[in-house]
Amino acid sequence: MAVAWRQSPETHEVLNQPPPLAPYNVFDADLALSEGVAREGGAWGEHRLRDTGALAGTPETIEHSERAERNEPRLRTHDRYGNRIDEVELDPSWDWLLRQAVEREIHSLPWRDPREGAHVVRAGLMFLWSQANAGVMCPVSMTYSVIPALRLNEELAAEWEPRLTLPSLDDGALAGMAMTEKQGGSDVRANTTSAEPAGDGMYEITGHKWFCSYPPCDIFLTLAQGPEGLSCFLIEGEDPGFRVQRLKDKLGTRSLPSSEVEFHGVKGHLVGEAGRGVAAITRMVNHTRLDCLIGSAAGMRWGTAQAVHHARHRSAFGAPLAEQPLMRNVLADLAIESEAATATAMRVARAYDEADAPFRRLATAVSKYWVCKRAPVHAAEALECLGGNGYVEESGMPRLLRDSPLNSIWEGSGNVAALDVLRVMSKEPDALPAFMAELEQARGGDLRFDGHLDKLRGSPVTDPQWEARRLVEDLALGLQGSLLVRHAPPEVAHAFCASRLHGHSGRAFGTLPTQVDAEAIVERALAA
Ligand SMILES: Cc1cc2nc3c(=O)[nH]c(=O)nc-3n(C[C@H](O)[C@H](O)[C@H](O)COP(=O)(O)OP(=O)(O)OC[C@H]3O[C@@H](n4cnc5c(N)ncnc54)[C@H](O)[C@@H]3O)c2cc1C
């Protein structure tokens, strides 16, 4: 018997397991993205988006991403002789992923080629490559975002901008930011790090930062208390006083080294006006907030594509899951959420092209809050569509779920983002009218949307801080509704308005009302 077993090791055939969703062109498969990019002025970037989309969906890219996650970064503080070196060891797959992003100018396109639509094309590229690996997009995003702050100081911009925008990982430079301290991240005015004038126009910076992602960056913007108050400084990662204490053991983005750092008299160049550090670094933060929005929308898109693909190829109780009404409801609901997030991300990115400041400021805060908040619940539901396979690391879904809460914490956690909306509304009188004017463009397109607009205009806010989340949620749904009513196919707009803006909306995904054309919505989400 034993001999017979050895001669015939096959015990069964593998059945009813979906094929991998690869290779596929992540751009071509995503109609909401390609239409959104074209609508918002980025049609000229189609060729480079298609090229990046093809690469993002190859087995090679997926393998690099899995490897970078598996082989986590390691900090080496000293060499064999005891000299302090503070080097972060990174897997070659991390370098490969980062190189692709930099060579595709995701860190720099609008600064190198500031034509109309450049921020939109760049947002599309960011959206695509975030689906390859979210962690690697952190330094890419910070490098893109640092330029507006750096331009406050002509000399620094002249020195650093050419390197920061170069599409070369070897010859270019990367930028990070170090604001958060142990005693406070949201409340940066509580920073204790000090900046003493060094007598030569520079400052000596002493203190610590509790979070500093990607310590291998060439430069960082940081905040410190100078003689005139909290100010923004540029420091160099190679400064001998820049010490990396340890790397964070994080929930997600595990391929990305995030660190704790200490500054021992690090040389700092003032950026912006002394004592106006928050105003200076906010120029960077506004752009990274845009990227939080884009990154969360990208995660939802990736989860939707995986869920639809799996459900089409997996049968239960005698029929493919995707053909069964309740699963179809879940998939359509996920697809609508994803499309609304994609349309929002592309519209807000256009506001960065148009110098459309009043709309941009409010729309960024509102959409960053809402889309980032939706990402973890969306990821959990998409994961569940794969059943037990979704809980297994190889599917990529656990990584999606682990990564998904980050964007809501970073650059203004939920409450802080909601409070920022209140602040913009009270300090910038043009912001709310500009935002509402955008929403009004869809009036008349759907009665439920019109009702939502009337509710927004008519419901008084009696206790602003207490009600901030509800208000921001309503504004965000209004923007998403306005975009979908005007631009999405009728079945998508109808399902969004029926489930998000009217009557009973379910609290879990898969609660779309009847008379929704789920088949058409799912087909649009990923062509069969
Ligand atoms: C993976 C990762 C990478 C990071 N990388 C960087 C980096 O590179 N550089 C950097 O500077 N920082 C970085 N951060 C830090 C991040 O920006 C902060 O964690 C974030 O800003 C929140 O600050 P905090 O952790 O101090 O929380 P706190 O400020 O203590 O906030 C805790 C909670 O209280 C809420 N809250 C705060 N104020 C109020 C209020 N007035 N009313 C109601 N609720 C309030 C917040 O919304 C939050 O939910 C990173 C964080 C993570 C997780």
XYZ file of C-alpha atoms and ligand atoms in Angstrom:
581
model
C 0.000 0.000 0.000
C 2.810 2.386 0.931
C 4.488 1.810 -2.469
C 1.225 2.464 -4.315
C 0.790 5.757 -2.474
C 4.280 6.890 -3.484
C 3.618 6.054 -7.101
C 0.407 8.073 -7.158
C 0.821 11.160 -4.935
C -2.100 13.099 -6.481
C -5.095 12.854 -4.169
C -7.394 15.408 -5.710
C -7.861 18.109 -8.321
C -8.003 21.774 -7.251
C -11.443 23.053 -8.178
C -13.411 26.267 -7.800
C -10.414 28.421 -6.911
C -10.268 31.704 -8.903
C -7.274 32.416 -11.142
C -5.083 35.325 -9.989
C -6.153 38.771 -11.170
C -2.858 39.266 -13.003
C -1.642 40.384 -15.387
C -4.207 43.109 -15.963
C -3.995 46.763 -16.813
C -5.022 48.535 -13.619
C -5.802 51.716 -15.590
C -7.741 50.226 -18.505
C -9.831 48.104 -16.154
C -10.907 51.174 -14.174
C -13.469 53.230 -16.091
C -14.203 55.497 -13.119
C -10.526 56.456 -13.061
C -9.941 56.918 -16.791
C -13.142 58.952 -17.166
C -12.317 60.994 -14.068
C -8.805 61.830 -15.244
C -10.061 62.894 -18.692
C -12.938 64.941 -17.250
C -10.707 66.859 -14.872
C -8.198 67.882 -17.528
C -5.714 65.012 -17.562
C -6.551 63.380 -20.913
C -3.054 64.162 -22.175
C -1.614 61.760 -19.580
C -3.477 58.720 -20.885
C -0.433 57.061 -22.414
C 1.700 57.267 -19.280
C -1.242 56.206 -17.090
C -1.825 53.146 -19.270
C 1.868 52.290 -19.120
C 1.903 52.576 -15.312
C -1.390 50.668 -15.069
C 0.081 47.797 -17.088
C 3.124 47.587 -14.827
C 1.052 47.862 -11.630
C -0.910 44.760 -12.610
C 1.956 42.427 -13.528
C 2.875 39.350 -11.460
C 6.389 40.844 -11.184
C 5.097 43.972 -9.426
C 2.878 41.943 -7.121
C 5.841 39.741 -6.222
C 8.019 42.800 -5.459
C 5.294 44.222 -3.260
C 4.834 40.971 -1.329
C 8.574 40.655 -0.890
C 9.004 44.213 0.374
C 6.285 43.537 2.938
C 7.785 40.200 3.982
C 11.343 41.435 4.360
C 10.714 44.317 6.686
C 13.151 47.213 7.038
C 15.762 46.927 9.762
C 17.665 49.705 11.536
C 21.428 49.335 12.000
C 22.465 52.011 14.480
C 26.199 51.145 14.638
C 28.841 49.589 12.421
C 31.050 46.715 13.610
C 33.507 49.186 15.173
C 30.875 50.914 17.246
C 30.529 53.997 15.065
C 27.048 55.415 14.857
C 25.667 54.886 11.321
C 21.850 54.849 11.620
C 21.311 52.980 8.365
C 18.001 51.455 7.391
C 18.348 48.192 5.499
C 15.666 47.823 2.870
C 14.804 44.904 0.657
C 15.790 45.359 -3.033
C 12.088 45.020 -3.876
C 11.408 48.207 -1.905
C 14.007 49.973 -4.052
C 12.436 48.567 -7.192
C 8.977 49.814 -6.225
C 10.263 53.251 -5.228
C 12.375 53.531 -8.393
C 9.347 52.910 -10.610
C 7.398 55.639 -8.807
C 10.236 58.174 -9.077
C 11.038 57.373 -12.723
C 7.341 57.876 -13.514
C 7.523 61.326 -11.860
C 4.800 60.573 -9.321
C 6.849 62.649 -6.880
C 7.300 65.610 -9.225
C 5.240 65.803 -12.414
C 3.327 69.067 -11.771
C 6.511 70.879 -10.708
C 8.457 69.725 -13.771
C 5.614 70.136 -16.249
C 3.120 72.607 -14.779
C 0.586 72.489 -17.577
C -3.146 72.276 -16.957
C -4.151 68.874 -15.673
C -0.695 68.010 -14.300
C -1.902 67.462 -10.723
C -4.713 65.299 -12.098
C -2.389 63.129 -14.187
C -0.064 62.847 -11.231
C -3.067 61.928 -9.008
C -3.953 59.180 -11.490
C -0.388 57.844 -11.373
C -0.410 57.975 -7.572
C -3.745 56.132 -7.588
C -2.333 53.377 -9.787
C 0.990 52.862 -8.048
C -0.617 52.969 -4.585
C -2.354 49.784 -5.668
C 1.056 48.221 -6.226
C 2.268 49.166 -2.735
C 0.904 51.790 -0.354
C 3.992 52.025 1.879
C 6.337 53.102 -0.869
C 4.067 56.034 -1.720
C 4.825 57.743 1.593
C 8.219 59.236 0.594
C 6.867 59.806 -2.922
C 3.996 61.840 -1.521
C 6.154 63.806 0.913
C 8.618 64.704 -1.856
C 5.774 65.906 -4.107
C 4.301 67.901 -1.225
C 7.436 69.629 0.042
C 7.908 71.868 -3.009
C 5.229 74.520 -2.223
C 6.701 74.955 1.272
C 10.282 75.004 0.004
C 9.427 77.765 -2.482
C 8.924 80.101 0.482
C 12.708 80.298 0.569
C 14.167 81.065 -2.867
C 17.694 79.971 -2.004
C 16.612 76.623 -0.579
C 14.283 76.023 -3.507
C 17.114 76.806 -5.954
C 19.373 74.356 -4.148
C 16.957 71.475 -3.585
C 14.119 71.624 -6.083
C 16.188 70.425 -9.078
C 17.200 67.266 -7.166
C 13.836 66.672 -5.509
C 12.052 66.718 -8.847
C 14.577 64.636 -10.819
C 13.067 61.371 -12.116
C 16.035 59.388 -10.841
C 16.280 57.509 -7.578
C 20.087 57.494 -7.761
C 20.749 61.145 -8.596
C 17.643 62.780 -7.159
C 16.635 63.478 -3.563
C 13.673 62.637 -1.333
C 11.988 64.706 1.360
C 10.198 63.800 4.578
C 8.566 65.646 7.454
C 9.038 65.499 11.200
C 6.339 67.277 13.203
C 4.837 64.811 15.661
C 6.376 64.709 19.135
C 5.730 62.375 22.048
C 3.495 64.801 23.883
C 1.490 65.861 20.845
C 0.929 65.252 17.155
C -2.278 67.083 16.340
C -1.364 69.873 18.712
C 1.990 70.772 17.132
C 2.090 74.087 18.967
C 2.993 72.008 22.019
C 6.317 71.059 20.334
C 9.284 71.210 22.703
C 12.116 70.887 20.165
C 14.176 74.078 20.245
C 15.975 76.088 17.562
C 18.856 78.320 18.657
C 20.297 80.851 16.184
C 23.824 79.669 15.267
C 25.052 83.172 14.306
C 25.502 82.351 10.602
C 21.852 82.655 9.618
C 21.266 79.025 10.482
C 19.852 77.388 13.602
C 20.866 74.519 15.860
C 17.954 72.218 16.485
C 17.733 70.048 19.589
C 14.902 67.753 20.584
C 13.023 64.733 19.338
C 10.271 63.610 16.967
C 8.042 60.661 17.808
C 7.124 59.783 14.223
C 9.363 60.344 11.241
C 8.594 58.186 8.254
C 11.298 57.156 5.870
C 14.440 58.324 7.704
C 16.627 57.630 4.592
C 15.180 60.848 3.081
C 17.773 63.477 2.111
C 15.940 66.386 3.743
C 13.089 66.898 6.198
C 10.900 69.807 7.131
C 10.550 70.030 10.874
C 9.044 72.350 13.464
C 10.939 73.799 16.417
C 10.548 76.627 18.922
C 12.831 79.497 17.896
C 13.230 82.953 19.457
C 10.147 84.167 17.507
C 8.054 81.097 18.283
C 7.281 77.867 16.436
C 9.087 77.918 13.101
C 9.664 75.587 10.163
C 13.176 74.391 9.311
C 14.832 72.333 6.620
C 17.297 69.800 8.005
C 19.440 67.210 6.264
C 19.290 63.504 7.049
C 23.079 63.299 6.779
C 23.650 65.788 9.593
C 25.737 64.027 12.268
C 23.294 65.249 14.939
C 20.371 63.438 13.273
C 19.893 60.154 15.170
C 17.398 57.428 14.413
C 16.373 55.912 17.760
C 14.307 52.989 16.556
C 11.796 51.900 13.919
C 8.118 51.636 14.775
C 6.522 48.185 14.942
C 3.344 49.158 13.088
C -0.069 47.715 12.255
C 0.348 48.302 8.514
C 2.557 49.827 5.802
C 5.155 47.434 7.175
C 7.445 47.784 4.158
C 7.848 51.476 5.076
C 10.305 52.355 7.820
C 8.724 54.845 10.232
C 11.030 55.966 12.990
C 11.625 57.902 16.172
C 14.408 60.452 15.797
C 16.468 62.739 18.013
C 18.150 65.979 17.006
C 21.454 66.875 18.675
C 22.229 70.374 17.425
C 21.152 69.563 13.877
C 21.739 72.446 11.454
C 18.460 73.978 10.295
C 17.563 76.492 7.573
C 14.513 78.612 8.260
C 11.622 77.999 5.841
C 9.061 80.803 5.634
C 8.815 83.459 8.325
C 10.223 82.927 11.811
C 7.360 82.210 14.207
C 5.042 81.173 11.333
C 6.104 77.542 11.188
C 2.629 76.070 11.078
C 1.660 78.270 8.138
C 4.830 77.176 6.288
C 4.517 73.436 6.874
C 0.773 73.558 6.125
C 1.731 74.207 2.502
C 3.265 70.728 2.556
C 0.506 69.159 4.664
C -2.259 70.266 2.291
C -0.688 68.242 -0.503
C -0.093 65.164 1.652
C -3.766 65.389 2.683
C -4.681 65.248 -0.988
C -2.549 62.115 -1.229
C -4.279 60.549 1.794
C -7.515 60.990 -0.124
C -6.037 59.537 -3.323
C -4.394 56.640 -1.445
C -7.610 55.657 0.342
C -9.605 55.862 -2.887
C -6.955 53.643 -4.524
C -7.246 51.072 -1.731
C -11.006 50.934 -2.227
C -10.534 50.452 -5.929
C -8.067 47.609 -5.427
C -10.379 45.886 -2.923
C -13.376 46.255 -5.245
C -11.503 44.749 -8.205
C -10.321 41.784 -6.113
C -13.793 41.177 -4.682
C -15.555 41.297 -8.061
C -12.941 39.059 -9.675
C -13.156 36.467 -6.914
C -16.949 36.405 -6.863
C -17.080 35.843 -10.616
C -14.835 32.811 -10.436
C -16.032 31.233 -7.231
C -19.245 29.211 -7.037
C -21.280 28.259 -3.991
C -24.584 26.440 -3.813
C -24.468 25.779 -7.547
C -23.895 29.248 -8.999
C -21.078 31.817 -9.279
C -21.169 34.109 -6.261
C -21.334 37.196 -8.476
C -24.648 35.980 -9.904
C -26.303 35.570 -6.536
C -28.472 38.537 -5.534
C -27.092 39.227 -2.077
C -23.463 39.036 -3.205
C -24.332 41.243 -6.148
C -25.751 43.781 -3.730
C -22.518 43.756 -1.717
C -20.322 44.084 -4.825
C -22.401 46.896 -6.313
C -22.363 48.746 -3.002
C -18.559 48.438 -2.763
C -18.245 49.569 -6.400
C -20.376 52.675 -5.815
C -18.352 53.680 -2.781
C -15.166 53.180 -4.760
C -16.400 55.166 -7.756
C -17.545 58.034 -5.519
C -14.108 58.113 -3.865
C -12.299 58.038 -7.225
C -14.413 60.860 -8.685
C -13.822 62.926 -5.542
C -10.060 62.384 -5.609
C -9.767 63.462 -9.253
C -11.992 66.520 -8.774
C -10.066 67.685 -5.729
C -6.753 67.096 -7.560
C -7.990 69.433 -10.317
C -8.487 72.140 -7.728
C -4.702 72.006 -7.198
C -4.221 72.721 -10.901
C -6.647 75.569 -11.088
C -5.389 77.535 -8.112
C -9.034 77.132 -7.116
C -8.078 78.002 -3.535
C -11.401 78.518 -1.710
C -12.923 75.263 -3.028
C -9.643 73.381 -2.664
C -9.121 74.170 0.982
C -12.558 73.013 2.113
C -12.867 70.134 -0.373
C -9.501 68.680 0.684
C -10.410 68.650 4.392
C -13.961 67.362 3.818
C -12.935 64.603 1.396
C -9.822 63.582 3.317
C -12.016 63.037 6.371
C -14.732 61.044 4.632
C -12.870 58.917 2.078
C -10.177 57.930 4.603
C -12.886 57.051 7.143
C -14.649 54.786 4.648
C -11.511 52.900 3.631
C -11.200 50.423 6.557
C -14.861 49.325 6.482
C -14.676 49.015 2.728
C -11.483 46.933 2.981
C -13.025 44.621 5.597
C -16.072 43.974 3.418
C -14.018 43.431 0.257
C -11.846 40.980 2.190
C -14.932 39.068 3.330
C -16.043 38.630 -0.298
C -13.052 36.281 -0.670
C -14.174 34.244 2.331
C -11.342 32.460 4.123
C -8.992 33.140 1.202
C -9.340 36.832 1.974
C -8.042 36.279 5.483
C -4.901 34.624 4.133
C -1.851 36.795 3.557
C -1.220 35.647 -0.037
C -4.475 37.224 -1.186
C -3.124 40.704 -0.361
C -6.383 41.514 1.440
C -4.906 41.406 4.979
C -2.340 43.987 3.858
C -5.081 46.178 2.417
C -6.990 45.995 5.696
C -3.904 46.664 7.834
C -2.854 49.623 5.690
C -6.331 51.136 5.463
C -6.633 53.079 8.778
C -3.370 54.973 8.290
C -4.547 57.758 5.999
C -7.256 58.675 8.470
C -4.700 59.073 11.275
C -1.910 60.762 9.337
C -2.038 64.483 8.511
C -5.024 65.201 10.720
C -6.865 62.341 12.430
C -10.644 62.155 11.918
C -11.628 64.658 14.593
C -8.833 67.028 13.692
C -9.832 66.932 10.019
C -13.458 67.584 10.965
C -12.452 70.492 13.198
C -10.297 71.821 10.360
C -13.419 71.982 8.200
C -15.049 74.205 10.852
C -11.946 76.344 10.991
C -11.833 76.854 7.216
C -15.541 77.673 7.170
C -15.130 80.382 9.780
C -11.751 81.809 8.710
C -12.119 81.708 4.932
C -15.432 83.303 3.986
C -15.158 82.256 0.308
C -14.681 78.556 1.051
C -18.211 77.378 1.818
C -19.845 79.392 -0.992
C -17.296 77.947 -3.475
C -17.927 74.428 -2.187
C -21.712 74.823 -2.331
C -21.498 76.307 -5.839
C -19.796 73.092 -6.965
C -22.599 71.029 -5.394
C -25.319 73.216 -6.902
C -24.125 72.338 -10.401
C -25.968 69.041 -10.064
C -29.269 70.526 -8.871
C -32.168 69.242 -10.885
C -30.373 66.009 -11.803
C -31.890 63.884 -9.057
C -34.656 64.714 -6.578
C -32.931 62.899 -3.722
C -29.765 64.877 -4.340
C -31.776 68.124 -4.391
C -33.309 67.111 -1.047
C -29.844 66.541 0.397
C -28.738 69.990 -0.776
C -31.796 71.593 0.803
C -31.089 69.734 4.040
C -27.471 70.940 3.970
C -28.562 74.528 3.479
C -31.456 74.348 5.886
C -30.245 72.444 8.935
C -28.765 74.764 11.550
C -25.610 73.758 13.416
C -26.158 74.594 17.067
C -23.059 73.033 18.626
C -20.363 73.074 15.906
C -17.700 70.883 17.552
C -20.226 68.313 18.736
C -21.833 68.153 15.298
C -18.653 68.471 13.217
C -18.516 64.881 11.996
C -22.172 64.869 10.953
C -21.733 68.144 9.103
C -18.572 67.012 7.304
C -20.200 63.720 6.365
C -23.143 65.574 4.817
C -20.823 67.914 2.911
C -18.766 64.963 1.648
C -21.827 63.041 0.507
C -23.046 66.215 -1.181
C -19.799 66.544 -3.159
C -19.796 62.871 -4.113
C -23.464 63.013 -5.074
C -22.912 66.122 -7.175
C -20.059 64.492 -9.087
C -21.901 61.223 -9.698
C -25.212 62.848 -10.683
C -23.405 64.971 -13.266
C -20.860 62.534 -14.577
C -21.463 58.866 -13.712
C -23.702 56.474 -15.655
C -27.339 56.775 -14.455
C -27.311 53.401 -12.678
C -24.338 54.459 -10.514
C -25.783 57.888 -9.674
C -29.193 56.374 -8.925
C -27.760 53.728 -6.586
C -25.632 56.338 -4.787
C -28.521 58.744 -4.245
C -30.940 55.967 -3.276
C -28.590 54.491 -0.684
C -26.568 57.485 0.595
C -28.827 60.497 0.265
C -32.310 59.218 0.787
C -34.429 57.355 3.302
C -33.039 54.278 4.975
C -29.420 53.660 4.122
C -27.981 50.470 5.512
C -25.148 50.608 7.953
C -23.245 47.715 6.355
C -22.392 47.287 2.672
C -24.851 45.153 0.707
C -27.948 47.081 1.747
C -28.738 48.797 -1.557
C -32.480 49.083 -2.102
C -34.289 47.155 -4.838
C -34.516 48.675 -8.323
C -30.781 49.181 -8.462
C -29.099 47.822 -11.597
C -26.396 45.921 -9.730
C -25.407 43.890 -12.771
C -24.526 47.005 -14.772
C -22.689 48.557 -11.805
C -20.567 45.451 -11.253
C -19.859 45.082 -14.973
C -18.651 48.694 -15.054
C -16.468 48.120 -11.988
C -14.531 45.329 -13.722
C -15.344 44.231 -17.235
C -15.914 40.451 -17.244
C 2.519 55.027 10.222
C 2.611 56.444 10.662
C 3.535 57.274 10.070
C 3.667 58.584 10.493
N 4.633 59.364 9.918
C 4.798 60.631 10.365
C 5.829 61.454 9.815
O 6.562 61.058 8.910
N 5.998 62.693 10.320
C 5.199 63.179 11.323
O 5.386 64.309 11.727
N 4.211 62.427 11.848
C 3.992 61.172 11.392
N 3.000 60.391 11.924
C 2.250 60.909 13.068
C 0.836 61.324 12.753
O 0.815 62.438 11.908
C 0.158 61.576 14.120
O 0.050 60.319 14.767
C -1.180 62.233 13.963
O -1.039 63.553 13.506
C -1.948 62.245 15.296
O -1.193 62.788 16.331
P -0.998 61.994 17.707
O -0.570 60.606 17.385
O -0.137 62.775 18.582
O -2.466 61.897 18.319
P -3.191 62.984 19.207
O -2.921 64.338 18.664
O -2.893 62.738 20.621
O -4.708 62.608 18.932
C -5.338 61.456 19.501
C -6.796 61.469 19.104
O -7.432 62.640 19.598
C -8.102 63.321 18.571
N -8.055 64.756 18.847
C -6.976 65.572 18.881
N -7.342 66.817 19.148
C -8.699 66.817 19.322
C -9.671 67.802 19.643
N -9.317 69.097 19.810
N -10.972 67.439 19.733
C -11.342 66.156 19.536
N -10.470 65.179 19.246
C -9.154 65.503 19.129
C -7.400 62.927 17.287
O -8.285 63.007 16.172
C -7.027 61.486 17.592
O -8.088 60.630 17.268
C 2.836 59.083 11.518
C 1.869 58.260 12.091
C 1.757 56.960 11.679
C 0.719 56.090 12.326
